[in-house]
Short mmCIF file of C-alpha atoms (C1' of nucleotides) in Angstrom, two decimals:
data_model
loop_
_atom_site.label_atom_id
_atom_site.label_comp_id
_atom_site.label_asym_id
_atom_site.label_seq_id
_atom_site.Cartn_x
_atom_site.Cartn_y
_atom_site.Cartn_z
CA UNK A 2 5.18 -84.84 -0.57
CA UNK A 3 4.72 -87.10 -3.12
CA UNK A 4 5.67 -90.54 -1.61
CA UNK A 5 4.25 -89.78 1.87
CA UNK A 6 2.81 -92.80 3.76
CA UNK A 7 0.13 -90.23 4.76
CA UNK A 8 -3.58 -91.34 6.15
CA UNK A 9 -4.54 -88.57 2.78
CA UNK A 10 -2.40 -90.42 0.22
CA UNK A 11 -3.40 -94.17 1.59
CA UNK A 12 -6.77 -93.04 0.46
CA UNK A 13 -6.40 -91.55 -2.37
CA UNK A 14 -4.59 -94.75 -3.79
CA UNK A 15 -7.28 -96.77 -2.41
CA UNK A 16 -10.09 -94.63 -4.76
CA UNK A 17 -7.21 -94.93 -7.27
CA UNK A 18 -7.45 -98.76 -7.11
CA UNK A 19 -11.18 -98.93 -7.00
CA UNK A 20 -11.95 -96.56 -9.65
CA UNK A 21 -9.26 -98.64 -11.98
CA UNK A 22 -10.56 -101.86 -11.02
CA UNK A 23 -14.06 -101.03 -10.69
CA UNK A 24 -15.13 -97.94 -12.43
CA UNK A 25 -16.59 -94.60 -11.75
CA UNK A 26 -19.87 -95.68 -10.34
CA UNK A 27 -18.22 -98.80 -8.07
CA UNK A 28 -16.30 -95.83 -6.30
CA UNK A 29 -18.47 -94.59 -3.57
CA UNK A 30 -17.04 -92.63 -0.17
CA UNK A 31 -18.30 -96.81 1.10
CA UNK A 32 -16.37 -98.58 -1.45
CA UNK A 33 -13.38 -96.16 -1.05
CA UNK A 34 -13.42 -95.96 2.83
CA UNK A 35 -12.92 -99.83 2.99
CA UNK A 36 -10.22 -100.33 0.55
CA UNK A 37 -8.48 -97.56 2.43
CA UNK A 38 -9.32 -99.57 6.11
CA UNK A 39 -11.04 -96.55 7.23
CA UNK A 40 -14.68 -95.83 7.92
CA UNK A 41 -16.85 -93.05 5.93
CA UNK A 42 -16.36 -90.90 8.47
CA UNK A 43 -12.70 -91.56 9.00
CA UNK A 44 -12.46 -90.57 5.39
CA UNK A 45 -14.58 -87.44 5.39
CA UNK A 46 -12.38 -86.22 7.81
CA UNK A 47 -9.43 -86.16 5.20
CA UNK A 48 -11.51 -85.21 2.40
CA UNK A 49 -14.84 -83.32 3.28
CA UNK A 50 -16.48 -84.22 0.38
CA UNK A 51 -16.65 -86.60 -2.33
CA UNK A 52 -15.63 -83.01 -5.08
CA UNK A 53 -12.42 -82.59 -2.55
CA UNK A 54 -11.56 -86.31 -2.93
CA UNK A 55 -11.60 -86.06 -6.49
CA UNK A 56 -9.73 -82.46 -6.52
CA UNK A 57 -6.96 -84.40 -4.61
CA UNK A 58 -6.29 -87.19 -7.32
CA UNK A 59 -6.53 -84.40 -9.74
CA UNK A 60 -3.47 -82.54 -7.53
CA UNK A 61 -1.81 -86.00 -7.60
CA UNK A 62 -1.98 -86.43 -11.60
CA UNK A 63 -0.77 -83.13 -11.85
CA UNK A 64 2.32 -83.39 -10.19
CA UNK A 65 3.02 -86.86 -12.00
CA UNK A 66 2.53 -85.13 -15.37
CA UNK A 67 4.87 -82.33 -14.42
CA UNK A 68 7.52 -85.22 -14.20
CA UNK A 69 7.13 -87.20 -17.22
CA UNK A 70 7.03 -83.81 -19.02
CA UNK A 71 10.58 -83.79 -18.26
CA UNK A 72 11.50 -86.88 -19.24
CA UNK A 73 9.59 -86.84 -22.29
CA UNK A 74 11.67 -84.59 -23.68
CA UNK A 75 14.83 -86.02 -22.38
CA UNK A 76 13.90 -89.33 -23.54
CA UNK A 77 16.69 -91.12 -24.99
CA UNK A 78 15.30 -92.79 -27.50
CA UNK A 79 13.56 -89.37 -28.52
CA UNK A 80 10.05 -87.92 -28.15
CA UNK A 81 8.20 -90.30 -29.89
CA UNK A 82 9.23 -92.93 -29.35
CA UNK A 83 8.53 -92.36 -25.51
CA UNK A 84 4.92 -90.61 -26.19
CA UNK A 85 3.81 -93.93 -28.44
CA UNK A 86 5.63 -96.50 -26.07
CA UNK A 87 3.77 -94.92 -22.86
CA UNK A 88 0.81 -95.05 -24.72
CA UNK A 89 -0.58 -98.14 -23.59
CA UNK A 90 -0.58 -98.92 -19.97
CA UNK A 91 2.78 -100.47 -18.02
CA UNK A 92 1.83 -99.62 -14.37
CA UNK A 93 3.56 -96.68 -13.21
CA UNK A 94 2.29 -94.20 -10.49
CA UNK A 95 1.86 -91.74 -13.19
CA UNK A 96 -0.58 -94.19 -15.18
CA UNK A 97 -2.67 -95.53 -12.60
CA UNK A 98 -3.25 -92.04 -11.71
CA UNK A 99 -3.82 -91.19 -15.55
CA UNK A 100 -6.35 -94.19 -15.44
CA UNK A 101 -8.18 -93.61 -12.16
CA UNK A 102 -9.08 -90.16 -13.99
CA UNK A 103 -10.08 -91.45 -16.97
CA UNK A 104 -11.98 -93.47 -15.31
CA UNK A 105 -13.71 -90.55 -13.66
CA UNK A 106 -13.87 -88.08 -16.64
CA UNK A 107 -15.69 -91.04 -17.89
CA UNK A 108 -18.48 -90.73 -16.05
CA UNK A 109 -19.97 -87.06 -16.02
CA UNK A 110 -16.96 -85.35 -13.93
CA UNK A 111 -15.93 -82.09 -16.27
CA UNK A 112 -12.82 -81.75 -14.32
CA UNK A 113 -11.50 -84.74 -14.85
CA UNK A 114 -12.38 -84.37 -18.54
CA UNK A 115 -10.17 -81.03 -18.53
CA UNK A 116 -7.40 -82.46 -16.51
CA UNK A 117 -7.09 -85.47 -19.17
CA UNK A 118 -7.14 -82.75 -21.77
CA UNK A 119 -4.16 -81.04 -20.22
CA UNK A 120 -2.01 -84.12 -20.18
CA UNK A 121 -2.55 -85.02 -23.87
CA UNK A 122 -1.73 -80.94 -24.40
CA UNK A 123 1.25 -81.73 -22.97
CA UNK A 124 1.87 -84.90 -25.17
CA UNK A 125 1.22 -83.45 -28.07
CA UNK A 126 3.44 -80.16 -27.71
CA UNK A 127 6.62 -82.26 -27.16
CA UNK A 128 5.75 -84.34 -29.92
CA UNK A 129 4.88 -81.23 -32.61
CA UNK A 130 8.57 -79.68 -30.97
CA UNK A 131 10.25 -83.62 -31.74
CA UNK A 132 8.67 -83.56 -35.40
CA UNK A 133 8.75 -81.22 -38.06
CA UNK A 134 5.61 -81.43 -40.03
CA UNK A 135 2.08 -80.50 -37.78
CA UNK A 136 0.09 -82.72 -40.02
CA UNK A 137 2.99 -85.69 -39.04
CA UNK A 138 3.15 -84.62 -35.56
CA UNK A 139 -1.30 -84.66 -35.29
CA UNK A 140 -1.18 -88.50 -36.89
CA UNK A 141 1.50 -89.42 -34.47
CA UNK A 142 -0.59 -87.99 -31.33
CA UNK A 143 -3.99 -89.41 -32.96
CA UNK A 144 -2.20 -93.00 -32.95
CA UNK A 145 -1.04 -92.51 -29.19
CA UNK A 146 -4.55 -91.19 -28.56
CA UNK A 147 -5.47 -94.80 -30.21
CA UNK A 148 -3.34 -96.93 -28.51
CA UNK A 149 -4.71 -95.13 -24.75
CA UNK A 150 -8.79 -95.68 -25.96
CA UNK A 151 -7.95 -99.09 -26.57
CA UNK A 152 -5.98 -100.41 -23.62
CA UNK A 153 -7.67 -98.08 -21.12
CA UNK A 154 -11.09 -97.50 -22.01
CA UNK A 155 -11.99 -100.59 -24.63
CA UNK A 156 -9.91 -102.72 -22.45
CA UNK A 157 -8.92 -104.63 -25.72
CA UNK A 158 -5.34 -105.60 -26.11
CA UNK A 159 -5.89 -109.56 -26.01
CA UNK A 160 -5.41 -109.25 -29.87
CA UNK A 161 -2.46 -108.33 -31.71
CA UNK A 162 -1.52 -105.58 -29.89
CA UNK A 163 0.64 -107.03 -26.67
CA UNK A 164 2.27 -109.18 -28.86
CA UNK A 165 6.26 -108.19 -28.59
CA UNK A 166 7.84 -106.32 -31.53
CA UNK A 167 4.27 -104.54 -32.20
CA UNK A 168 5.35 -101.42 -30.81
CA UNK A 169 8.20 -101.73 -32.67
CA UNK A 170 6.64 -102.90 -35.54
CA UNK A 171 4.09 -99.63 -35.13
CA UNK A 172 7.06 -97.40 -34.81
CA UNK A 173 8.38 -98.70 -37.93
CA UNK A 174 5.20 -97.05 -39.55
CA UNK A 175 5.50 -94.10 -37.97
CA UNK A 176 8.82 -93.33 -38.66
CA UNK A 177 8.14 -93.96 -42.55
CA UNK A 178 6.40 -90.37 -41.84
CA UNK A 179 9.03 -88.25 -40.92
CA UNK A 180 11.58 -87.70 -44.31
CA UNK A 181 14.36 -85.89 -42.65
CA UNK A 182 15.17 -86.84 -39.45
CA UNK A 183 15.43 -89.40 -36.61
CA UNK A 184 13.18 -92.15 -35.23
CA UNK A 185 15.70 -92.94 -32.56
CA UNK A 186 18.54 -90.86 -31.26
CA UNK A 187 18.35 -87.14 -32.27
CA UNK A 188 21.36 -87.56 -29.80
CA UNK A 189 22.97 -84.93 -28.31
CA UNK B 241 -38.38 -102.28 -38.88
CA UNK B 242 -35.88 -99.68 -38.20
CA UNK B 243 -37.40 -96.24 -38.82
CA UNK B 244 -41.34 -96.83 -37.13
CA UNK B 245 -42.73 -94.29 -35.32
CA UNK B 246 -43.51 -96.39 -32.56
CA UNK B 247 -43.37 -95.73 -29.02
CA UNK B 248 -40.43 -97.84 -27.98
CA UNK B 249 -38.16 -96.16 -30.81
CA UNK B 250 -39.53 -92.72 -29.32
CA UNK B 251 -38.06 -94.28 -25.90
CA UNK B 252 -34.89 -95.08 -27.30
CA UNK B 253 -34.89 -91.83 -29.26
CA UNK B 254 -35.02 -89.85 -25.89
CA UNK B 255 -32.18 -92.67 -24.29
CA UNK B 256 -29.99 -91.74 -26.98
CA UNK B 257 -30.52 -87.87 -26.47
CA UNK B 258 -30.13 -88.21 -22.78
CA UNK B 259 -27.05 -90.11 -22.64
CA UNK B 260 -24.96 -88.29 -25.39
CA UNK B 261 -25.92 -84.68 -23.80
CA UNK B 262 -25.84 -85.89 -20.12
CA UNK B 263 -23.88 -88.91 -19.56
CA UNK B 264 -24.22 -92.54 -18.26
CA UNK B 265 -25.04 -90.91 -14.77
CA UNK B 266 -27.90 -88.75 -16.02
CA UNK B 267 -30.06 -91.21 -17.88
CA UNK B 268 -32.23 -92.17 -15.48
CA UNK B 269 -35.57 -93.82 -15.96
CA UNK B 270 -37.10 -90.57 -15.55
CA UNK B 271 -34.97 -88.61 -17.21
CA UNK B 272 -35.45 -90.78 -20.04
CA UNK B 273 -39.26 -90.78 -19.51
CA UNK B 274 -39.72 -87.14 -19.79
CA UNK B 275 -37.60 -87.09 -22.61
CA UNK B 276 -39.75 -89.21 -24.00
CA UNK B 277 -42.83 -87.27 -23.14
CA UNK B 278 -44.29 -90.49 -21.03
CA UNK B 279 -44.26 -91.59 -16.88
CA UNK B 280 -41.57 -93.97 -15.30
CA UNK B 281 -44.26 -96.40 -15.22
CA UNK B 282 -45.10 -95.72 -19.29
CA UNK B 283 -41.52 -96.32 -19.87
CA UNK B 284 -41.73 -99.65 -18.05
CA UNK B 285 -44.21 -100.67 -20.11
CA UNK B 286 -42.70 -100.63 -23.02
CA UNK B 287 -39.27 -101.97 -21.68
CA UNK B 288 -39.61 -104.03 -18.55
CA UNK B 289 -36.26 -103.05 -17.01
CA UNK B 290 -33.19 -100.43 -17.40
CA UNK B 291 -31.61 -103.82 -18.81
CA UNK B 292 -33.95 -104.43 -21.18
CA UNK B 293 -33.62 -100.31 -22.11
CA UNK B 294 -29.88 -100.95 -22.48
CA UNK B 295 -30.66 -104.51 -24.63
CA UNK B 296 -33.03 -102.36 -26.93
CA UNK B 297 -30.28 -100.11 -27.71
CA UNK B 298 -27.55 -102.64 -28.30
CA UNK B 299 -29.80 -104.11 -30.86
CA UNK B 300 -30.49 -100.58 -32.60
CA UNK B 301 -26.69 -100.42 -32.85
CA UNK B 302 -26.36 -103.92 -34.33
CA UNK B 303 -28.45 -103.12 -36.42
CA UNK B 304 -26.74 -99.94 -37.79
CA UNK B 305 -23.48 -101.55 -37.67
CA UNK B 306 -23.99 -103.78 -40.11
CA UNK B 307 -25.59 -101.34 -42.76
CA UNK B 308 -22.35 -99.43 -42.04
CA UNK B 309 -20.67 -102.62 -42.78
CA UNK B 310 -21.96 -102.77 -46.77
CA UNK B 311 -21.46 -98.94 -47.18
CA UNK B 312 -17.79 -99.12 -45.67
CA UNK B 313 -16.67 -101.91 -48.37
CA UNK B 314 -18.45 -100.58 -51.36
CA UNK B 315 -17.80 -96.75 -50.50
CA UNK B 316 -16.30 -95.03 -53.97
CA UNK B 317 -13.73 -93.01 -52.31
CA UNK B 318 -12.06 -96.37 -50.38
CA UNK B 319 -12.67 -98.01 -47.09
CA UNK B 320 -9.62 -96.12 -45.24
CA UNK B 321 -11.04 -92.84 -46.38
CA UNK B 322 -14.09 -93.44 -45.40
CA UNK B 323 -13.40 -94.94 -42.18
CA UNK B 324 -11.57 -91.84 -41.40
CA UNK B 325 -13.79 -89.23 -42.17
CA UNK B 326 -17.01 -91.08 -40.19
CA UNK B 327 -14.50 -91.64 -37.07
CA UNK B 328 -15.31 -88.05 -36.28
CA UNK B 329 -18.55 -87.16 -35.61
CA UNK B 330 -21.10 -86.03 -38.40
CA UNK B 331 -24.23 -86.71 -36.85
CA UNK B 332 -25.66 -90.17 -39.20
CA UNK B 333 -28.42 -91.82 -36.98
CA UNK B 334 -25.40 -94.47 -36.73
CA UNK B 335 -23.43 -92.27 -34.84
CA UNK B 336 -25.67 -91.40 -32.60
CA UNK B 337 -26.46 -94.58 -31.50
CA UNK B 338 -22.55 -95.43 -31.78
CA UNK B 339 -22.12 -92.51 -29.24
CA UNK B 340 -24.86 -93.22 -26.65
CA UNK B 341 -23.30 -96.45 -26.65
CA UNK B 342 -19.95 -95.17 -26.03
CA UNK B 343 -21.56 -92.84 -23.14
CA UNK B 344 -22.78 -96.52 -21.33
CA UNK B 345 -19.74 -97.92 -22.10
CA UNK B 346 -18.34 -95.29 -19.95
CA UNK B 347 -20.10 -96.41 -17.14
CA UNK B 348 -19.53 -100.06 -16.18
CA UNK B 349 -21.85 -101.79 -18.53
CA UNK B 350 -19.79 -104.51 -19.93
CA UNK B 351 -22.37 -105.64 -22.82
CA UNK B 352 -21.80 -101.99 -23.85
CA UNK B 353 -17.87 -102.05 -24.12
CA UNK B 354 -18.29 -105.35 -26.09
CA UNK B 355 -20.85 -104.03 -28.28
CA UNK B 356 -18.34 -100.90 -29.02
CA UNK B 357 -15.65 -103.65 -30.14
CA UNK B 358 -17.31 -105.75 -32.04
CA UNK B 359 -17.86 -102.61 -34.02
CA UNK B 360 -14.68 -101.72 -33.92
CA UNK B 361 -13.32 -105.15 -35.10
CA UNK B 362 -16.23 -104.64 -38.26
CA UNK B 363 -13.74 -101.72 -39.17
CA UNK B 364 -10.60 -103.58 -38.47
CA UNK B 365 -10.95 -106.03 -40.75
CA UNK B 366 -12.39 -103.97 -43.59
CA UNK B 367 -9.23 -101.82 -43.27
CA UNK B 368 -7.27 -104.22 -43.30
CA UNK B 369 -8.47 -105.78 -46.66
CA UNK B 370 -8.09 -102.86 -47.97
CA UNK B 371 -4.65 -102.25 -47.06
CA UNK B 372 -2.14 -104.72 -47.84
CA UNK B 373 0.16 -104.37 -44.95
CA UNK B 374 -1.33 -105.57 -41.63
CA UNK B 375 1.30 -103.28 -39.71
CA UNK B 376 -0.12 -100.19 -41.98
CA UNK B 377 -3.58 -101.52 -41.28
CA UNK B 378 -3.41 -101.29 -37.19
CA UNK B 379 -1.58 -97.96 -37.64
CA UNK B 380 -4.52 -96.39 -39.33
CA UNK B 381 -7.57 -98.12 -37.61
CA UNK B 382 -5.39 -96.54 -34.10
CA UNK B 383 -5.35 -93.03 -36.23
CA UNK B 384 -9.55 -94.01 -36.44
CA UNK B 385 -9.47 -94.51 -32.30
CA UNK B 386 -7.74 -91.75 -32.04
CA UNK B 387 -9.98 -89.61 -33.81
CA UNK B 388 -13.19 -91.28 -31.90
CA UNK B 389 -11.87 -90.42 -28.69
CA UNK B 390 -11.03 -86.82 -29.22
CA UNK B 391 -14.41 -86.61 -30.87
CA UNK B 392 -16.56 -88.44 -28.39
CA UNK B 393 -14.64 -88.78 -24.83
CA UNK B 394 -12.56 -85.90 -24.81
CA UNK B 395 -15.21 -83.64 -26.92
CA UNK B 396 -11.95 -82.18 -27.39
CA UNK B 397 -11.98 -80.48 -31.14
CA UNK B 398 -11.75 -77.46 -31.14
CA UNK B 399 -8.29 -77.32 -31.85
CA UNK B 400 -7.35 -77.84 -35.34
CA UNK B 401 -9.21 -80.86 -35.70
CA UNK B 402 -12.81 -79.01 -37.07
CA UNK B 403 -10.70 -76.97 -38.93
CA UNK B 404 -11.63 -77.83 -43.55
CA UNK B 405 -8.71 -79.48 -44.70
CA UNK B 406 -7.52 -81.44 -41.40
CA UNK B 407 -9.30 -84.11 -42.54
CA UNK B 408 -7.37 -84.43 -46.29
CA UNK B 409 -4.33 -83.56 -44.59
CA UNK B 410 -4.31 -86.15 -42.57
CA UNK B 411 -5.52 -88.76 -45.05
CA UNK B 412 -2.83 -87.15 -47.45
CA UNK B 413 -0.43 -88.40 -44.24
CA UNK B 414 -1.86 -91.75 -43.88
CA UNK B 415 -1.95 -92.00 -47.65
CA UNK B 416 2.22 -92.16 -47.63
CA UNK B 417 1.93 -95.44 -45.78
CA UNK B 418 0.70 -97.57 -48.18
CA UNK B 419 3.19 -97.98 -50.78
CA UNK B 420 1.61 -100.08 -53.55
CA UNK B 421 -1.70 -98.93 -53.82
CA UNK B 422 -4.64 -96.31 -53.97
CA UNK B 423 -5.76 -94.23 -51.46
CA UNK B 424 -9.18 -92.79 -53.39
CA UNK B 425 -10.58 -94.97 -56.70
CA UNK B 426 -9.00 -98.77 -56.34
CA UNK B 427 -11.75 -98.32 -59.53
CA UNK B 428 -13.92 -100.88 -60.29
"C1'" DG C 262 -51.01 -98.09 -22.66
"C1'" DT C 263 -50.22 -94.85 -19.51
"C1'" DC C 264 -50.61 -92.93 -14.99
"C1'" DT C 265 -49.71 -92.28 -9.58
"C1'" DA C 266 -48.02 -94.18 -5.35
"C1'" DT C 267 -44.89 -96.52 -2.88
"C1'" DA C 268 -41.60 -100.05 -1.54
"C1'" DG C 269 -36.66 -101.10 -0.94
"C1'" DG C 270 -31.98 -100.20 -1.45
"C1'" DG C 271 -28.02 -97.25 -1.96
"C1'" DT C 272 -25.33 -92.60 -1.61
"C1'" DG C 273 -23.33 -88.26 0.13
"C1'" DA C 274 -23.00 -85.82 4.15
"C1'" DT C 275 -23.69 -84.37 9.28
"C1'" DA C 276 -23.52 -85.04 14.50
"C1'" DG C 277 -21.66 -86.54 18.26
"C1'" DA C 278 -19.23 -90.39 21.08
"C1'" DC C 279 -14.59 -92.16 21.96
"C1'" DG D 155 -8.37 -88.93 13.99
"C1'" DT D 156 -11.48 -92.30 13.68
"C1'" DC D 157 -15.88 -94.46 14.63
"C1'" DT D 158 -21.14 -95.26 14.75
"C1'" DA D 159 -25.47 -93.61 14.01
"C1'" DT D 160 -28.60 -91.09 11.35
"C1'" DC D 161 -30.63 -87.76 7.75
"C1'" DA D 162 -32.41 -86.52 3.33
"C1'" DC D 163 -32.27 -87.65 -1.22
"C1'" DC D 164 -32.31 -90.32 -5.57
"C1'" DC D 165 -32.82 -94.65 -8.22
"C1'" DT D 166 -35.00 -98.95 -9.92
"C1'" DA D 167 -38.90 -101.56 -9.86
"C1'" DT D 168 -43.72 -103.12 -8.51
"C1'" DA D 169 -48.88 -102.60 -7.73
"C1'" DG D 170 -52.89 -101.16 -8.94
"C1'" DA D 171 -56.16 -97.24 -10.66
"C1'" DC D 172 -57.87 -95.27 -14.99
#
DNA sequence: GTCTATAGGGTGATAGAC
DNA sequence: GTCTATCACCCTATAGAC
């Protein structure tokens, strides 16, 4: 279901790649038909309207979320250190789709506004469970919240902030916050 | 200069209104022109394109921005608390025009998104001069972003965020990174 | 300065051929 | 399943009356 070489998933990954590359008003049934090699029509077949087309990559971040839930809290290198390092964007299926959406909640759509909202819910529940303190666990999420405005939506990382060792340098700070227990391994 | 009654600030007034209740999408020219109480054509008289709309309210941020700038440096209870507590919405005439900014940086508008950095960067570096530690310093300007996008993209607060005393709290939290020095009264 | 009218282009969606 | 018309609508911008 997921990986399907589908006609319905070929075009949802083509309004994925337009609406990341191109924004929320760039992706039009046109614009989307002919990155998918399909006409308008071919397309409203699959999707009967623009609302079902965006329902569908709403379905799609959904299921992806569902996943990394999992291995959020499975994570290794614990919680947080997953959350802050996921943050900013590395080019999985999960964050293209979590783009293409923001991309789209950033124009009017309400849904997609909700959907995003769901996501960081998600987020920031594993991260209060990995940390004690709420007020530790809120600063944490606000600084992943940070780190996703600014690679995503400001587009403005060509600073100091792909430099290697600044995530590591930035979970340094952040694990000044919690007194008792683990950055890393809160093994098994 | 800034605060005339005169018909373009009336026009700018009603662009501002439109785009933070309605979105990118919404402000048309006339939606904007009965906003504004005039015709499509009235608007155009006043500012000869949607551009030159857009340009007029660049400049109005600009403007703000850098009476922010003074207020941010010389502000009694520090630069990082103040920083933090106007990251979230309170409704200046600044953040107004920050946000209606924010809503056309949603759309495409590329002028817009750099606008929205360069004020960004204004807080940046007063942040970091006021912190010693440039590590500490990203950390809490990300905490800022964070706060912005709940506030502004997500319209997401009605969590615990609104809630008297998140605001200290979290300050209290931030305060714990930097080691040497003062969070409220580095005195004169 | 402000209005109405209209041109010109784009957008979502339908109908019907293949 | 996919395509090519084609429709009705909305948006920016211009022209010219008042």
């Amino acid at each position: 279901m997921p990986r399907a070489d589908t006609a319905r998933d070929r075009i949802l990954d083509a309004f994925q790649r337009v609406l990341i590359s191109s924004g929320e008003r760039a992706a039009t049934l046109d614009a989307v038909a002919a990155a998918a090699g399909v006409s308008k029509g071919g397309l409203l077949y699959h999707f009967a309207s623009k609302d079902a087309l965006v329902d569908g990559l709403l379905e799609r971040l959904d299921t992806f979320a569902a996943a990394d839930d999992e291995r959020m809290r499975s994570a290794p290198e614990g919680t947080v250190d997953y959350v802050i390092r996921t943050s900013v964007e590395e080019g999985s299926a999960f964050d293209e789709a979590l783009i293409a959406v923001s991309r789209l909640a950033q124009g009017s759509h309400e849904k997609a506004r909700t959907a995003l909202a769901a996501v960081r819910a998600r987020w920031e529940t594993a991260i209060a469970a990995a940390v004690g303190d709420p007020a530790v666990a809120r600063t944490i999420m606000l600084v992943s919240d940070g780190l996703y405005y600014n690679s995503t939506l400001l587009g403005a990382f060509e600073t100091s902030d792909t430099r290697d060792g600044a995530m590591d340098e930035l979970l340094a700070v952040l694990g000044r916050l919690t007194p008792a227990s683990p950055g890393p391994a809160a093994a098994s």
